[in-house]
Coordinates of C-alpha atoms in Angstrom, one line a residue:
X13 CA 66.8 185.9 132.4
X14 CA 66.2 182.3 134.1
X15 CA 65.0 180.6 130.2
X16 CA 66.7 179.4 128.3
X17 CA 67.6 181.6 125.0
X18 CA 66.5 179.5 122.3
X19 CA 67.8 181.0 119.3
X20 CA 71.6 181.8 120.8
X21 CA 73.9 179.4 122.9
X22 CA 77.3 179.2 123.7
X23 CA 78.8 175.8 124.5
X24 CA 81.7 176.4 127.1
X25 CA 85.4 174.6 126.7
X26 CA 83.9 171.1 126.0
X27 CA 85.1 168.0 126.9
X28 CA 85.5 165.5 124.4
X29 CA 82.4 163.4 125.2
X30 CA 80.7 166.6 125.1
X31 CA 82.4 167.7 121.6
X32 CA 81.0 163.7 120.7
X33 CA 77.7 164.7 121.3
X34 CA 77.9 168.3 119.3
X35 CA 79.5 167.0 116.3
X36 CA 77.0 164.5 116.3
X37 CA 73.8 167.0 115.9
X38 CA 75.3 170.1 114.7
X39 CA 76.1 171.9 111.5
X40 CA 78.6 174.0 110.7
X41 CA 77.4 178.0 110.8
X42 CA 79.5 180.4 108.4
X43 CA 80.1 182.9 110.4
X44 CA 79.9 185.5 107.5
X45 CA 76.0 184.9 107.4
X46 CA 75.5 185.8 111.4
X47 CA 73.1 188.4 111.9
X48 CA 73.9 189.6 115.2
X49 CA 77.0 191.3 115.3
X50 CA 77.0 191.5 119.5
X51 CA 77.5 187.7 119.8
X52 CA 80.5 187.7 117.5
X53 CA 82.2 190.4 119.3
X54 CA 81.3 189.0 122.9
X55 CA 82.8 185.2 121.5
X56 CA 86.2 187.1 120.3
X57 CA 86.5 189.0 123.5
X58 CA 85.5 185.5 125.9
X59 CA 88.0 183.6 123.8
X60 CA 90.9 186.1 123.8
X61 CA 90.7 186.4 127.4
X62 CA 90.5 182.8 128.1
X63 CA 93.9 182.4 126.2
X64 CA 95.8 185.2 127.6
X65 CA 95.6 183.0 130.7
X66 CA 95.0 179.0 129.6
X67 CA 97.9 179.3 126.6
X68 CA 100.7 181.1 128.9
X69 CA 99.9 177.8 131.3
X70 CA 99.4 175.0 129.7
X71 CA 100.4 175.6 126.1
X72 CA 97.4 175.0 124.8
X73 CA 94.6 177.2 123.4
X74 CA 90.5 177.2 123.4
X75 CA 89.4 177.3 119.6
X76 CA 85.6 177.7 118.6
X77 CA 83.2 177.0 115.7
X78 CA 79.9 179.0 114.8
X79 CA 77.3 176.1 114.6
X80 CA 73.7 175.3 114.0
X81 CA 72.2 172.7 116.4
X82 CA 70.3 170.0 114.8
X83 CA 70.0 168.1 111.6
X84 CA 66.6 168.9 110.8
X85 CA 65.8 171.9 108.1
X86 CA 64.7 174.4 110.3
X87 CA 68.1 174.5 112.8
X88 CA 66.5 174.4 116.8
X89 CA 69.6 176.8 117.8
X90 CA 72.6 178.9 116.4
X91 CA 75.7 179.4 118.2
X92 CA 78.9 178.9 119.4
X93 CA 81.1 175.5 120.5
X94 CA 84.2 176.7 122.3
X95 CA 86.8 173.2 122.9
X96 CA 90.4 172.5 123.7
X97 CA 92.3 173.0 120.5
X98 CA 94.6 170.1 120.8
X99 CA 94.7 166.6 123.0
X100 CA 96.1 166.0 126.5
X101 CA 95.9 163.4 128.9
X102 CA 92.3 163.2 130.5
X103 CA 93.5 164.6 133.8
X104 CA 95.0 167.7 132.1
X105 CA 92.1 167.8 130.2
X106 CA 89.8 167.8 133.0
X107 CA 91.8 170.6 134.8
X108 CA 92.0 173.2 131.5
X109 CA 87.9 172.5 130.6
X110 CA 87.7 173.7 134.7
X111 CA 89.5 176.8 134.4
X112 CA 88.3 178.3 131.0
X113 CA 84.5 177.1 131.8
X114 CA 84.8 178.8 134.7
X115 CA 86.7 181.9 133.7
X116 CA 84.5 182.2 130.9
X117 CA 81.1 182.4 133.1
X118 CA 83.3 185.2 135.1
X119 CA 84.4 187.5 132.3
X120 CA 80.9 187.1 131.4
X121 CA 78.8 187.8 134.5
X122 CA 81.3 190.7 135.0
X123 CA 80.1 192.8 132.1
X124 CA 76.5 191.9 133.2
X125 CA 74.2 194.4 135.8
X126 CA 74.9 193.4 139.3
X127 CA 70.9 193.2 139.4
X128 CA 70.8 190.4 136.7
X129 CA 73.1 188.0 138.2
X130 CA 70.7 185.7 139.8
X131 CA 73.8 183.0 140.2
X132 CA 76.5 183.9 142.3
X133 CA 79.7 185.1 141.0
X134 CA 81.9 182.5 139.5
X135 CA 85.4 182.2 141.2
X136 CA 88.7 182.4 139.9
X137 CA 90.6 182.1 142.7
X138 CA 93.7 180.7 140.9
X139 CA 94.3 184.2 138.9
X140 CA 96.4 186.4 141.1
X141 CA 96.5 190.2 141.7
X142 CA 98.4 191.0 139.2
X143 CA 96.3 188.8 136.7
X144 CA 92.9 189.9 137.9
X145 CA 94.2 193.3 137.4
X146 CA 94.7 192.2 133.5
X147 CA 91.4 190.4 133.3
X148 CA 90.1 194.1 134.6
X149 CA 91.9 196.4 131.7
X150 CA 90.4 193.6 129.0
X151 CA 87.2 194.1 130.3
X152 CA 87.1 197.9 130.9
X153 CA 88.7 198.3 127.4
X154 CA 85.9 195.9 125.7
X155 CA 83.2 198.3 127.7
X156 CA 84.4 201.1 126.3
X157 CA 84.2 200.2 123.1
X158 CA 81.2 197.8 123.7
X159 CA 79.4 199.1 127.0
X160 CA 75.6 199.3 126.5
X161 CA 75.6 197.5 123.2
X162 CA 71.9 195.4 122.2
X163 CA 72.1 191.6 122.2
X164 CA 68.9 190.9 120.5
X165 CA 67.2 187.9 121.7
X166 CA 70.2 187.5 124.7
X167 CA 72.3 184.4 124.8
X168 CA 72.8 181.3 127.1
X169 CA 75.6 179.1 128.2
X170 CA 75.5 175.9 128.6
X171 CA 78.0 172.8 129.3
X172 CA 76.8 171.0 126.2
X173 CA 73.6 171.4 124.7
X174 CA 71.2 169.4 126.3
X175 CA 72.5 170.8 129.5
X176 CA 70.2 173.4 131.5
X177 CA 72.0 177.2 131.0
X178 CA 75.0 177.9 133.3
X179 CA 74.2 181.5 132.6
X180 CA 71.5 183.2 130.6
X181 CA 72.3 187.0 129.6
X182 CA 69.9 189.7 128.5
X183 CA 70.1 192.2 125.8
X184 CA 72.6 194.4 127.2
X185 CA 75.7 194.8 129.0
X186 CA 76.6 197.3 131.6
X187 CA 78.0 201.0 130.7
X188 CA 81.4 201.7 132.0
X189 CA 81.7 203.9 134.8
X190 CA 84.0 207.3 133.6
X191 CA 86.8 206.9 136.1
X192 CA 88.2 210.3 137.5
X193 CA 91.7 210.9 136.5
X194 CA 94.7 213.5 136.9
X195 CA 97.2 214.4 134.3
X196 CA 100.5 215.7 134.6
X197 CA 103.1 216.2 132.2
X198 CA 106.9 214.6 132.6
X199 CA 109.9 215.8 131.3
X200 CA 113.1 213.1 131.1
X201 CA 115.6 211.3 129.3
X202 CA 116.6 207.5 129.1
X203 CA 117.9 204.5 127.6
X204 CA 115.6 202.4 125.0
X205 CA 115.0 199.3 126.8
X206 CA 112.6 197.4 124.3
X207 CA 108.9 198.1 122.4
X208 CA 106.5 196.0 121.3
X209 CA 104.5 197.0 118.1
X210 CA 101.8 194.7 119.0
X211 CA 100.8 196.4 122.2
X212 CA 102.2 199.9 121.3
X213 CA 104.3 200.3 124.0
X214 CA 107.6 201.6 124.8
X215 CA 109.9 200.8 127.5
X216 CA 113.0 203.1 128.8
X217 CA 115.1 203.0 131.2
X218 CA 114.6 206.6 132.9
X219 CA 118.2 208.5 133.9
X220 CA 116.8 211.5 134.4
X221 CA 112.8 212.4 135.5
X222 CA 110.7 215.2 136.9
X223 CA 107.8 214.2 139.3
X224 CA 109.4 210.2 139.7
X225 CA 112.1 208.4 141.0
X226 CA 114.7 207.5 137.9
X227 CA 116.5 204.1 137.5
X228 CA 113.2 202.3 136.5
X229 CA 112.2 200.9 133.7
X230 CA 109.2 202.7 132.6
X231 CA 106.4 201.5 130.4
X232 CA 104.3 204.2 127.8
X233 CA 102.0 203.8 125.1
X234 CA 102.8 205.4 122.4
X235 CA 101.0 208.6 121.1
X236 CA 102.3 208.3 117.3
X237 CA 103.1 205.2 115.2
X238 CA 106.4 207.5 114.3
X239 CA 107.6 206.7 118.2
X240 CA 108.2 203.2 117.8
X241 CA 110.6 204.3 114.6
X242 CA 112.8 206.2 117.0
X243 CA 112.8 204.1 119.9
X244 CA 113.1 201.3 117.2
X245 CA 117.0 203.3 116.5
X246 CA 117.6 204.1 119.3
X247 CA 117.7 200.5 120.8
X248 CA 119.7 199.5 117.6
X249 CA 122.0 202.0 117.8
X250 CA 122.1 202.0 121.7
X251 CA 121.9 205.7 121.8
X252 CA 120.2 207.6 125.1
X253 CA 116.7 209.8 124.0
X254 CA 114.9 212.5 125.5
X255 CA 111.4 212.5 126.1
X256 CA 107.8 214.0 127.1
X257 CA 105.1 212.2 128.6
X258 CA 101.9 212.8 130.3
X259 CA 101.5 210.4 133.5
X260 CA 97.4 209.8 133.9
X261 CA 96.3 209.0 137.2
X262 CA 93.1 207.2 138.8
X263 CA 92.3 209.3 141.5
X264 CA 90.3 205.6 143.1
X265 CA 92.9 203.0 142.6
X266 CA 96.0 205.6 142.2
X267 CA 97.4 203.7 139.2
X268 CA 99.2 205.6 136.9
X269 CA 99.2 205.3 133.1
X270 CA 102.1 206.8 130.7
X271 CA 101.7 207.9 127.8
X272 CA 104.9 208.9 125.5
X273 CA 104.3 212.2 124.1
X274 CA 107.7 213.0 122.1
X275 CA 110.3 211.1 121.8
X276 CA 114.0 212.2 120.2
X277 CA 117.6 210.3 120.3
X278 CA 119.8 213.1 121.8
X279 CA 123.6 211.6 121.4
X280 CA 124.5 214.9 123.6
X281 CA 123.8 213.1 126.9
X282 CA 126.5 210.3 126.5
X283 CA 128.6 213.3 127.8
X284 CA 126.6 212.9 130.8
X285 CA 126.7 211.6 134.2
X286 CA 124.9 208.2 134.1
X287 CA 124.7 208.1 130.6
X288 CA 128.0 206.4 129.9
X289 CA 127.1 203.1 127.5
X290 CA 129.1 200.2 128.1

């Protein structure tokens, strides 16, 4: 794990005397032609991540290009420049190149064996709980899907390409660990308070709840596409719904999850204590 991968590198958030250097011995890589599938799904996931956090800062996002290294015919390396997408003032600069380098070496050393780390985890001290909590669901959700996949011929990070490797990763990432759960059903009624199609979620404002405290705004993912139609007119036509739900708990952390089994408008309930719409 210490040598360098030869064949794969990522360059991390360059700087612009670094992006100097790589346009200077680099070609462009169509990223159709890549024959390892792993690094294009690890680059997606790495850069995603990155600007969940470093675009709802600054403003700004970290783009990439698939690149071949050298201007000989037989390329010396294949991968991956990742550089800030736009221009700031050298100070700014400095300060967004920080965080997604460092973040970057994080998310990845997190998917890695503990036993394969032979450099010490790489901070993030700025991200707080609740953010750290995020960075956690991105990377349990990419496992999931991505846990134990082959990355022939592994991958190294570098700073720019002459650089020696920040990180150097096998051929594998870890399996996630199947997290014991409880499930329980809830029955209740509401007002729509929003959705987002993007993330599949609905939100409502729960009058009336078994097993919870009501008054909160409560967020579910949605079981059936056909969900977000109702909740969709019921927030147009500010009208109260019923609902089912089964609440999924980690029995470790004891964080719930909610997901919205049935939904229905019910115009019945604005005859209803708490349920009169001003």
């Amino acid at each position: 794990m210490s040598q360098l991968k030869e064949n794969q590198v990522i360059i991390l958030a360059a700087n612009s005397a670094a992006i100097k250097s790589v346009h200077e011995n680099y070609f462009e890589y169509d990223e159709v032609k890549i024959s390892n599938p792993a690094i294009k799904k690890i680059v997606s996931y790495v850069a995603s991540t990155i600007n969940n956090e470093i675009e709802a800062t600054y403003g700004v996002i970290i783009d990439y290009e698939y690149v071949i290294f050298g201007t000989g015919h037989t390329p010396e390396k294949a991968g991956v420049v990742f550089f800030l997408a736009s221009s700031q003032d050298s100070e700014k600069t400095l300060e967004i190149v920080h965080k997604a380098r460092s973040l970057a070496i994080h998310i990845v050393q997190k998917l890695l064996p503990a036993g394969d780390l032979f450099q010490a985890q790489q901070p993030v001290t700025w991200l707080d709980k609740q953010k750290t909590e995020a960075l956690d669901e991105r990377q349990e959700l990419f496992l999931t899907k991505w846990g134990s996949s082959k990355i022939p011929d592994g991958f190294s990070l570098l700073d720019t390409p002459e650089s020696e490797p920040l990180l150097c990763v096998d051929s594998e990432f870890i399996t996630p660990e199947k997290r014991a759960t409880t499930s329980s059903p809830i029955l209740g009624a509401g007002l729509a308070d929003g959705f987002s199609y993007s993330r599949n979620e609905i939100y409502i404002l729960t009058i009336q709840e078994s097993l919870q405290k009501t008054g909160d705004i409560r967020k579910f993912k949605a079981a059936h596409p056909d969900l977000l139609k109702t909740i969709s007119q019921a927030s147009f036509e500010n009208l109260p719904v019923r609902f089912t739900a089964t609440r999924t708990t980690d029995t470790t952390s004891q964080k719930s999850t909610y997901t919205l089994d049935s939904l229905v408008i019910d115009k019945a309930l604005l005859d209803t204590e708490g349920f009169e719409l001003t």
